[in-house]
Coordinates of C-alpha atoms and ligand atoms in Angstrom, one line a residue:
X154 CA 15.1 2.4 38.9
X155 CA 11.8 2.1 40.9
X156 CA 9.0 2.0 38.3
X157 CA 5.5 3.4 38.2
X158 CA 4.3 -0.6 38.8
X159 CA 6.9 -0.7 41.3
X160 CA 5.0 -1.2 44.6
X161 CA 5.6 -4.7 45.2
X162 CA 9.4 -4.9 44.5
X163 CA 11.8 -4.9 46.8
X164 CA 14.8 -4.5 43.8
X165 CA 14.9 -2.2 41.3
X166 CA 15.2 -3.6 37.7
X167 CA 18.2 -4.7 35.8
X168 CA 19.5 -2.5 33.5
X169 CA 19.5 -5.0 31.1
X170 CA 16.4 -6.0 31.9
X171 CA 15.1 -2.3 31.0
X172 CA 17.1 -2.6 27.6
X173 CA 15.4 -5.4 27.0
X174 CA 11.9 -4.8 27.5
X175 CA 11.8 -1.1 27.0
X176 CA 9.4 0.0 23.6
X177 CA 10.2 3.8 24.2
X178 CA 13.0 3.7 21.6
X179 CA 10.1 2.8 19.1
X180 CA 6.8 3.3 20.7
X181 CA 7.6 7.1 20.7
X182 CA 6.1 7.7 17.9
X183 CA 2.9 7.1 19.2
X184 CA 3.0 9.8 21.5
X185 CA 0.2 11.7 19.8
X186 CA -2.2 9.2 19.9
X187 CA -1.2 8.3 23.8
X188 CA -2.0 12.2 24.5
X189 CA -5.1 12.4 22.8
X190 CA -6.3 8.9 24.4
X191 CA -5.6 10.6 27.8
X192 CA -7.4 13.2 27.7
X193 CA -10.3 11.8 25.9
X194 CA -10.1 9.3 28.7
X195 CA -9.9 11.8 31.7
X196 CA -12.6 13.8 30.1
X197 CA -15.0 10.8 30.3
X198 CA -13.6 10.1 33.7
X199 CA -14.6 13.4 34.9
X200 CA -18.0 13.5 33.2
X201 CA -18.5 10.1 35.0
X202 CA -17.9 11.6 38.1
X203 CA -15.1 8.8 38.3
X204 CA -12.7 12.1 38.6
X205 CA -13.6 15.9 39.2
X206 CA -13.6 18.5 35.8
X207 CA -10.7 20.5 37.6
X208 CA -8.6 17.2 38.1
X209 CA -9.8 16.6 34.2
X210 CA -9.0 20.0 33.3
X211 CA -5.6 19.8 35.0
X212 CA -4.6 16.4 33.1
X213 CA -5.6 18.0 29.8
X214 CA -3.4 21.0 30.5
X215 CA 0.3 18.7 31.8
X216 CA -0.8 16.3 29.0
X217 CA -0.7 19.2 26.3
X218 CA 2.9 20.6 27.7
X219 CA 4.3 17.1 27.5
X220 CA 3.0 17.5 23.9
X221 CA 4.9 20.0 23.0
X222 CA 8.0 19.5 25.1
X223 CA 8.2 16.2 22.9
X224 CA 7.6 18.3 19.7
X225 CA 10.3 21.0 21.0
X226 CA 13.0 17.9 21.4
X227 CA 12.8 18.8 25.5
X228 CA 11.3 15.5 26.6
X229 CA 13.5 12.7 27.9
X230 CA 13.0 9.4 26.3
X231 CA 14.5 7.3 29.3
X232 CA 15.0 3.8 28.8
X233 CA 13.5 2.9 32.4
X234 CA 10.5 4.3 31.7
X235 CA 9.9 1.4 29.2
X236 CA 7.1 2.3 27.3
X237 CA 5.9 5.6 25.9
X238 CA 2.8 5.2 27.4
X239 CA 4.7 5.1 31.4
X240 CA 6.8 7.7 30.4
X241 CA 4.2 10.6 29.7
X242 CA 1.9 9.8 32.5
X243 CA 5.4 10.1 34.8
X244 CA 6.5 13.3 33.4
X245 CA 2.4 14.2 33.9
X246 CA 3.0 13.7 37.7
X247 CA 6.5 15.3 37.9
X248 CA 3.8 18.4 35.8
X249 CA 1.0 18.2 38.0
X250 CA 1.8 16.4 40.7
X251 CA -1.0 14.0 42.4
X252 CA -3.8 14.5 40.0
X253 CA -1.8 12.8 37.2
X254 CA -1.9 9.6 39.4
X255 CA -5.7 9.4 38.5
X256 CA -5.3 9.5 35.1
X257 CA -4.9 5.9 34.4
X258 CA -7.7 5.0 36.6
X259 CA -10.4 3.0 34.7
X260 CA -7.3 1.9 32.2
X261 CA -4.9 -0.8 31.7
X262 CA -1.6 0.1 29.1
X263 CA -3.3 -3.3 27.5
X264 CA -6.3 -1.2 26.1
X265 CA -4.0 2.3 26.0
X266 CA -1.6 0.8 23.7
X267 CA -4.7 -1.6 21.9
X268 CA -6.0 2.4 21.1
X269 CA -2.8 4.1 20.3
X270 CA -1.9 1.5 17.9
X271 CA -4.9 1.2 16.2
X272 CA -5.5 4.7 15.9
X273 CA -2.2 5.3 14.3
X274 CA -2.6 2.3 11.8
X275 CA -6.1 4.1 11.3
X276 CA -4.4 7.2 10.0
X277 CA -1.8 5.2 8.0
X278 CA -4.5 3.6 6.1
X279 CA -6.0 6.6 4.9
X280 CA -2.8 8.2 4.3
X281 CA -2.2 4.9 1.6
X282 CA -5.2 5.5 0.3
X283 CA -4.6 8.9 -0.6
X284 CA -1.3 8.4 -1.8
X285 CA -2.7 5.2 -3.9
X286 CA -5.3 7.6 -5.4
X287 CA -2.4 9.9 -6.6
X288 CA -0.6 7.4 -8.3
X289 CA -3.5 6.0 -10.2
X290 CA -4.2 9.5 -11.4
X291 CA -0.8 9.5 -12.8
X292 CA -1.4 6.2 -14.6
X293 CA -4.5 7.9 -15.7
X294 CA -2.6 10.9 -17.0
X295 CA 0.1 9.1 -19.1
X296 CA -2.9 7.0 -20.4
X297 CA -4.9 9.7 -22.5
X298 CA -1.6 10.5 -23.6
X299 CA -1.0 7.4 -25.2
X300 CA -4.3 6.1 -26.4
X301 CA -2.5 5.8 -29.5
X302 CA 1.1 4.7 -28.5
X303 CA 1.0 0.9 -29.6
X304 CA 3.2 -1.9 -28.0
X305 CA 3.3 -5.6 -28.1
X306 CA 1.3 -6.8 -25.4
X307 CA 3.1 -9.6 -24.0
X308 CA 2.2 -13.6 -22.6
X309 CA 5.0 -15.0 -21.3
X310 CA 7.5 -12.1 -21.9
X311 CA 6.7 -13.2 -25.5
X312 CA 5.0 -10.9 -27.9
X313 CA 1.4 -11.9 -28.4
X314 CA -0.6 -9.1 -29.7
X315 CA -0.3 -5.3 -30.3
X316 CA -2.0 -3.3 -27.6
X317 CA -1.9 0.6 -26.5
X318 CA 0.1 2.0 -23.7
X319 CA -2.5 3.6 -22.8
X320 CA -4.2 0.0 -21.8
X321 CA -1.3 -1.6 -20.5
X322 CA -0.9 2.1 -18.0
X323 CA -4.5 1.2 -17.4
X324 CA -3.8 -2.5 -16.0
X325 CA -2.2 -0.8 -13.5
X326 CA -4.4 1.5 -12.2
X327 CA -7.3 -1.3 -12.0
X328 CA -4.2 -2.9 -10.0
X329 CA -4.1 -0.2 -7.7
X330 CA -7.7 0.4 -7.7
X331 CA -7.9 -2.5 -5.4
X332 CA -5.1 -1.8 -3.2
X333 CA -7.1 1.7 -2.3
X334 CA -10.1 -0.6 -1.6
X335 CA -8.7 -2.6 0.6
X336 CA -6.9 0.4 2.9
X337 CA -10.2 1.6 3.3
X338 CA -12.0 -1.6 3.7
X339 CA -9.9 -1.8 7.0
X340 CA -10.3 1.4 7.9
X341 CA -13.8 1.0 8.2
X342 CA -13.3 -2.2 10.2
X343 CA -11.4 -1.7 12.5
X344 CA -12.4 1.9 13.7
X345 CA -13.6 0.0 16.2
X346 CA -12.9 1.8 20.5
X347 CA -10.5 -0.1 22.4
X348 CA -10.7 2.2 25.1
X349 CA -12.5 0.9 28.4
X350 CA -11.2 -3.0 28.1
X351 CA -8.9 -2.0 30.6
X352 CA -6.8 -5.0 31.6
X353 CA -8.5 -7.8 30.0
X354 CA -12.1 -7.6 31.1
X355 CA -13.2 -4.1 31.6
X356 CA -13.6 -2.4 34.3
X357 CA -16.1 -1.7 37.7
X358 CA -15.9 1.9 37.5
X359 CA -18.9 3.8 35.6
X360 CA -17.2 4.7 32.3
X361 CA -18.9 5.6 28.8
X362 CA -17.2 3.8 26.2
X363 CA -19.5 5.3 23.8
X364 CA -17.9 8.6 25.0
X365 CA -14.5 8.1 24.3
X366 CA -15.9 6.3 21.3
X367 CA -16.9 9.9 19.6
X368 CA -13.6 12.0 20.9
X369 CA -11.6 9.8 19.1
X370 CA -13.6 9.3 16.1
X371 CA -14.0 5.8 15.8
X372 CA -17.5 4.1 15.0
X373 CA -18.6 2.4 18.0
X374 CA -17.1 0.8 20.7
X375 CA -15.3 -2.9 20.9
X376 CA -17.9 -6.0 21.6
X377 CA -15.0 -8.3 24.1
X378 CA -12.7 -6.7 26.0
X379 CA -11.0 -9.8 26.4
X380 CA -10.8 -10.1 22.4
X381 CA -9.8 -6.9 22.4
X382 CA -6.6 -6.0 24.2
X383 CA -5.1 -8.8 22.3
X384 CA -6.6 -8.1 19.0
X385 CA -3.9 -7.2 16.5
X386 CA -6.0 -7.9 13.3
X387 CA -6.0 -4.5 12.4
X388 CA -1.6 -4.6 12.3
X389 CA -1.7 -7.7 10.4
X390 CA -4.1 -6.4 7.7
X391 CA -2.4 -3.1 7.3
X392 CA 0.9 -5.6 6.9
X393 CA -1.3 -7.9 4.4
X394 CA -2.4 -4.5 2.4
X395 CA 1.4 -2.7 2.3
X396 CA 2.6 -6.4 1.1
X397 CA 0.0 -6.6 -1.8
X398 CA 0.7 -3.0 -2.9
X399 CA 4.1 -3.5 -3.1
X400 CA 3.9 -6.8 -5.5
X401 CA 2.1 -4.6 -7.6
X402 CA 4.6 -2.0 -7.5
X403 CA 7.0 -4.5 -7.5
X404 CA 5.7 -5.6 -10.6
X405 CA 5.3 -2.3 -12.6
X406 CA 9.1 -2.0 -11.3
X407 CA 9.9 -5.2 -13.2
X408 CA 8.2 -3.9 -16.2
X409 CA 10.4 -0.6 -16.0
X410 CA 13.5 -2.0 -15.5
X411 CA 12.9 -4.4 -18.7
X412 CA 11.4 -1.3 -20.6
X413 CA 14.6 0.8 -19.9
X414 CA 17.3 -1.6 -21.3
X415 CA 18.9 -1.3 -24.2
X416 CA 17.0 -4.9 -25.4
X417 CA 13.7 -2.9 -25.0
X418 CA 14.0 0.5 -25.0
X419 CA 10.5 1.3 -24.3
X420 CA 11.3 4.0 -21.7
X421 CA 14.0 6.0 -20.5
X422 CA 14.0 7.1 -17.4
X423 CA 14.8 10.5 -16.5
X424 CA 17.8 11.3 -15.0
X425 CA 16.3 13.2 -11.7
X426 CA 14.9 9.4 -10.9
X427 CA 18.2 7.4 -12.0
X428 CA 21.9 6.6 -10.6
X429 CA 24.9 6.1 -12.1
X430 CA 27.9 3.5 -11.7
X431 CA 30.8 4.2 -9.6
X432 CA 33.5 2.3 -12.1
X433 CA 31.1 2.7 -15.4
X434 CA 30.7 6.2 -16.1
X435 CA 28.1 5.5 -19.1
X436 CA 25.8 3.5 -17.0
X437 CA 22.3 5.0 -16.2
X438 CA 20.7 2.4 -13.7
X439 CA 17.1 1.8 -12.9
X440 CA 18.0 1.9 -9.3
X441 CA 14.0 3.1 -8.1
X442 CA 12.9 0.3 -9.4
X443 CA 14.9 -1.8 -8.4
X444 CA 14.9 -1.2 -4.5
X445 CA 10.7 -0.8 -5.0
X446 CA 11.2 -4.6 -6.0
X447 CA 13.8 -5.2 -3.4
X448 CA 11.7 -3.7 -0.3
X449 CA 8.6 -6.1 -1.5
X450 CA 10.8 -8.9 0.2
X451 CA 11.0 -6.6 3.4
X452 CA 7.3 -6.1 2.9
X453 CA 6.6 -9.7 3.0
X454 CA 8.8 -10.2 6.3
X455 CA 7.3 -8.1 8.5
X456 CA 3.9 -9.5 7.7
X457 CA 5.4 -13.2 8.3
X458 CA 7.0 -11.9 11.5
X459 CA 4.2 -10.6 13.0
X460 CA 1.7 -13.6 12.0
X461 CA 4.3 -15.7 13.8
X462 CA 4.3 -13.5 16.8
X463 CA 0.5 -13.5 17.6
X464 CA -0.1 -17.7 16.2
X465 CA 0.6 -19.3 19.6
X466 CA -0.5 -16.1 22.0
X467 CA -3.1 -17.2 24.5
X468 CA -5.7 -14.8 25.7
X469 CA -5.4 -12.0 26.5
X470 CA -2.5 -9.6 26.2
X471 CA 0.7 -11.5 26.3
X472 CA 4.4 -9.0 25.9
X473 CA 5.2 -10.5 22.7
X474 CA 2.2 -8.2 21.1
X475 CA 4.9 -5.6 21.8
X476 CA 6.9 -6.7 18.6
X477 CA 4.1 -5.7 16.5
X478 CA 5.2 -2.0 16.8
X479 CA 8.5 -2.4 14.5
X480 CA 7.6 -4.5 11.7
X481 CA 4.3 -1.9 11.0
X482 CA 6.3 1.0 11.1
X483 CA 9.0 -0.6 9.0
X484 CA 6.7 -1.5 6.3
X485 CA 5.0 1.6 6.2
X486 CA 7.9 4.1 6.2
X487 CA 9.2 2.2 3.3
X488 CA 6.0 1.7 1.2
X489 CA 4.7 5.6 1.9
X490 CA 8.2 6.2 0.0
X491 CA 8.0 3.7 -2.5
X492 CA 5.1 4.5 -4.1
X493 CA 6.0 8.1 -3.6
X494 CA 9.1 7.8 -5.9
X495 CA 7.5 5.6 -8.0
X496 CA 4.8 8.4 -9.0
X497 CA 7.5 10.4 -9.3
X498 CA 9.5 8.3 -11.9
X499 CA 6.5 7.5 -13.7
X500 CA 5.8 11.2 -14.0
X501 CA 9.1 11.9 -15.6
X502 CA 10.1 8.8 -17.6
X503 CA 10.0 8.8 -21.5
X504 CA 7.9 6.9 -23.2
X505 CA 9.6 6.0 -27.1
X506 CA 7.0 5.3 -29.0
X507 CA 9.1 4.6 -32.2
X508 CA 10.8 1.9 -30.4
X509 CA 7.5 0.3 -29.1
X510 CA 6.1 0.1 -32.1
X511 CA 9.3 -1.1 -34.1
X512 CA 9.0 -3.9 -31.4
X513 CA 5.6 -5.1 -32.5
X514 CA 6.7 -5.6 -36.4
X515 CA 8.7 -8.6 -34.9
X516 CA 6.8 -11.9 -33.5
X517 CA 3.3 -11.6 -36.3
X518 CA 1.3 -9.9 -33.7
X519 CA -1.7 -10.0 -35.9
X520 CA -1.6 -13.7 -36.4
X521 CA -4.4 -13.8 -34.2
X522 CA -5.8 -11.3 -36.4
X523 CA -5.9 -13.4 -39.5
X524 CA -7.3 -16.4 -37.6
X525 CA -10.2 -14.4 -36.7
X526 CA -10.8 -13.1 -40.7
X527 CA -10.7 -16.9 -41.5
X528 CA -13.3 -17.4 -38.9
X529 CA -14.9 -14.4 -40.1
X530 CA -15.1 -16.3 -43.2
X531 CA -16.3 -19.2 -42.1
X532 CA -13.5 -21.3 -41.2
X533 CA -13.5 -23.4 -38.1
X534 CA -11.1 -21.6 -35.6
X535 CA -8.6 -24.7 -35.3
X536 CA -8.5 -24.7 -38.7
X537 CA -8.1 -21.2 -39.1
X538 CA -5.4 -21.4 -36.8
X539 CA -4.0 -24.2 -38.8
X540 CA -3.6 -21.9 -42.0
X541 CA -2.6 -18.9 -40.1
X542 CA 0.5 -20.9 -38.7
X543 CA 1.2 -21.3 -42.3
X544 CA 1.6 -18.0 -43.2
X545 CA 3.7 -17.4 -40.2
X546 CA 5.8 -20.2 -41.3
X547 CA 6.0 -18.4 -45.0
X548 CA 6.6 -15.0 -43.3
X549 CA 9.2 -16.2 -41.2
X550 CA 11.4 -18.3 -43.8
X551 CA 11.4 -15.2 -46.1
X552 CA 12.4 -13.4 -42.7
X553 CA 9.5 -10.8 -42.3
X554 CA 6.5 -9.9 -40.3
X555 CA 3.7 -11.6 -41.3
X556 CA 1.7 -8.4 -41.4
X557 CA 4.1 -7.7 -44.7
X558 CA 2.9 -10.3 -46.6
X559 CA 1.6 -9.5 -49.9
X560 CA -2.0 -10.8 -50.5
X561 CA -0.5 -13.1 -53.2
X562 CA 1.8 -14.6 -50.8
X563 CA -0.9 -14.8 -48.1
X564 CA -3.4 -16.5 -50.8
X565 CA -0.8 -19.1 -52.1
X566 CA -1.7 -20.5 -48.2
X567 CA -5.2 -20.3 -48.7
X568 CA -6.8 -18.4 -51.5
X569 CA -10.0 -17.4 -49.1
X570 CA -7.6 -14.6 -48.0
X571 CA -8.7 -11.7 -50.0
X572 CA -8.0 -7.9 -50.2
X573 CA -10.7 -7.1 -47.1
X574 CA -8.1 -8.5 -44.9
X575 CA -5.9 -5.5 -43.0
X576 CA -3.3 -7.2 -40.7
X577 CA -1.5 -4.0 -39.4
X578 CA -1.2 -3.1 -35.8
X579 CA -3.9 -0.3 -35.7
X580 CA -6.1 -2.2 -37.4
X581 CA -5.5 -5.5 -34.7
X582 CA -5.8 -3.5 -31.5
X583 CA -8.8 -1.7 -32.5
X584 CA -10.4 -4.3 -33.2
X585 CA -10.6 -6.0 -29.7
X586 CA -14.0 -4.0 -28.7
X587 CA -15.4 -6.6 -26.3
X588 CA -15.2 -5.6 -22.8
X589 CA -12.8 -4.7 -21.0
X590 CA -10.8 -4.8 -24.5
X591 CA -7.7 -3.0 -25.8
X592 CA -10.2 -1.0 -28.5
X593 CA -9.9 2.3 -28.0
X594 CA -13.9 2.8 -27.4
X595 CA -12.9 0.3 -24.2
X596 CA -10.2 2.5 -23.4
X597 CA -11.8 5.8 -23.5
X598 CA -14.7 4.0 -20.9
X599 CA -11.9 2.8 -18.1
X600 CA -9.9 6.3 -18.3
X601 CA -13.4 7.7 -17.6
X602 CA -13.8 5.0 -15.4
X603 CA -11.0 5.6 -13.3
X604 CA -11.5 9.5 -13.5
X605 CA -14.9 9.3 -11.8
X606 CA -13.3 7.1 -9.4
X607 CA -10.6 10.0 -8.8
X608 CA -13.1 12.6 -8.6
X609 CA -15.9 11.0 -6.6
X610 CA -13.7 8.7 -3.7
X611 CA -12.7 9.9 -1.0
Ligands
LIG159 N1 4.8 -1.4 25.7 C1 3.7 -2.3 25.7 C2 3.4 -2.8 24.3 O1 3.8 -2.2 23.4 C3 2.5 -1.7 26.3 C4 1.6 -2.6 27.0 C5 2.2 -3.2 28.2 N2 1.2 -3.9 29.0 C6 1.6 -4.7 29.9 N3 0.7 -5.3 30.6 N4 2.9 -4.9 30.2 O2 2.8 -3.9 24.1

């Protein structure tokens, strides 16, 4: 078929050819952002004088059917038309006949794709950082629930020393915390106008970039056009930001899927956020989690993919930057969803206390605890350590916690031990009040913390 570029062919395309090089299939869903770039565009144009305000008015009006014949399924998505971009300014003309020709005067699809794209990575980064915000609250939530739920905090997967859920839920939002930073960090770089680069290095027609700069809401208008129409920074950082998010939630996933075996038993996930076996019938599997970990991988190979693409592209605009599209709509689709369901399954697990606390009478979590009280006393900490090994040595050859120790036992190790010293799991986490510590004073400041966060952020 004889394309819209087709003036100095003699031969139509291949089919083939179209197959291959055609973006529609994908780039469709940019079609808002192409219609609302045109007539920001034509609106300039005609202010300009570069076109007349009927001939603006006229665009506007074929541009706003093609809207909705898209949004009412009657739009054609033909392969030959390659691009979403060729297609709606052809079905303008088939609309409005001559007029729609003018449309793409001024413009290159190198700086109408450059805007299109951005502006829908634009929106996807806000829409993270909302979605971010939500889960953080529900981290929040289950925190001032738990202020009081006690669990081995963990080094190594090992039990080290008794903490609150409450803390460990609160780990997570500071996690998260910086994943909404950094969607909004580039937002606000990159709201940056594309529109006016043109081909590669502007244009000689009057246009007003700063214009088109303020109908489409971004900040100001690119500094090089040649930098621009072959800038994909703003792709690759929304890539960067879904990857990082989902190792966190890859890694709060981990923790669930260890918390809900029958080893740990920490949790139990409801059943509205769990699957079953198809040969076991009294499995419950942790199947959320598990493909929340499994899509981090994906994640991570559309950000590799589209680094490789751009390393060896020489200025400006090269058709490789056409790959970009899939690998960013990929990742987002499946994080959006991710941390959707996990929220979700967060919201509705169960949190058994009785088995999280049963959990920190085994490994002397306090052992730390009475190496500090030696100190307390006076003792040099690697000696203090010294005699606190000891006593878990004792504990463990008569096959109980060191925290059950009777003060006689604990003073045939060393008789500075006396009946001040309180080695039970209450005692031990509420005693870390230095900051950012697992004392409940500490926790009480990052709930409120994160709940000023919540209520003052946008
Ligand atoms: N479909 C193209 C893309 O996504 C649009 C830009 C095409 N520009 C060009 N000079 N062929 O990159």
């Amino acid at each position: 078929m004889m394309k819209l570029w087709g003036g100095r062919f003699r031969k139509a395309t291949s089919k083939i050819l179209d197959e291959f090089n055609a973006s529609i299939p994908f780039d469709k869903e940019l079609y808002i952002e192409d219609i609302e770039g045109s007539i920001a565009h034509s609106k300039m144009l005609a202010k300009q004088g570069i076109i007349t305000q009927d001939e603006a008015e006229k665009i506007k009006e074929g541009l706003l059917q093609i809207k909705k014949e898209i949004e009412n399924d009657e739009f054609i998505f033909d392969i030959a038309d390659e691009d979403i971009h060729m297609a709606i300014e052809k079905r303008l003309i088939e609309i409005i006949g001559d007029t729609g020709k003018k449309l793409h005067t001024a413009r290159s699809r190198n700086d109408q794709v450059a805007v299109d794209f951005r502006r829908w990575v634009l929106k996807r980064n806000k829409e993270f950082a909302k979605k971010i915000k939500e889960l953080i609250e529900v981290f929040v939530n289950i925190a001032k629930d738990h202020t009081d739920t006690i669990l081995p905090g963990m080094t190594h997967l090992q039990h080290a020393q008794p903490i609150s859920f409450a803390y460990h839920m609160l780990a997570y939002a500071s996690m998260f915390k910086r994943d909404y930073d950094r969607f909004i960090e580039s937002y606000k770089r990159n709201n940056i106008n594309p529109l006016g680069c043109a081909a590669l290095a502007g244009t000689p027609h009057p246009i007003d970039r700063n214009e088109t700069t303020k109908a489409l809401g971004f900040d100001k208008p690119s500094i090089n056009c040649l930098d621009t129409v072959s800038d994909r920074d703003f792709a690759l950082e929304i890539l960067f930001n879904i990857s990082m998010l989902m190792m966190h939630a890859s890694r709060i996933s981990e923790e669930l899927i260890i918390w809900s075996t029958s080893e740990f038993g920490f949790i139990t996930l409801s059943d509205e956020y769990s699957t079953g076996s198809s040969i076991m019938p009294q499995k419950k599997n942790p199947d959320v989690p598990e493909l929340i970990r499994g899509k981090t991988g994906r994640s991570y190979g559309n950000l590799i993919a589209l680094l490789t693409v751009m390393k060896g592209l020489p200025l400006a605009y090269n058709k490789d930057t056409q790959e970009d599209k899939e690998p960013v709509f990929d990742s987002v689709k499946n994080a959006l969803i991710s941390i959707e369901i996990l929220k979700e399954t967060l919201k509705t697990m169960t949190v058994n206390k009785e088995n999280m606390y049963k959990a920190c009478k085994k490994g002397h979590l306090t052992a730390t605890d009475l190496a500090d009280y030696l100190v307390k006393k006076g003792i040099p900490f690697r000696e203090a350590h010294h005699i606190t090994g000891r006593a878990v040595a004792l504990a463990e050859s008569k096959g109980i916690d060191l925290s059950d120790l009777s003060l006689d036992e604990l003073k045939s190790i060393d008789d500075r031990i006396e009946n001040d010293l309180d080695l039970s799991l209450e005692n031990s986490m509420k005693s870390r009040k230095s900051l950012g510590g697992s004392a409940p004073e500490r926790v009480k400041e990052q709930i409120e913390y994160f709940e000023k966060f919540l209520k003052e952020s946008e």
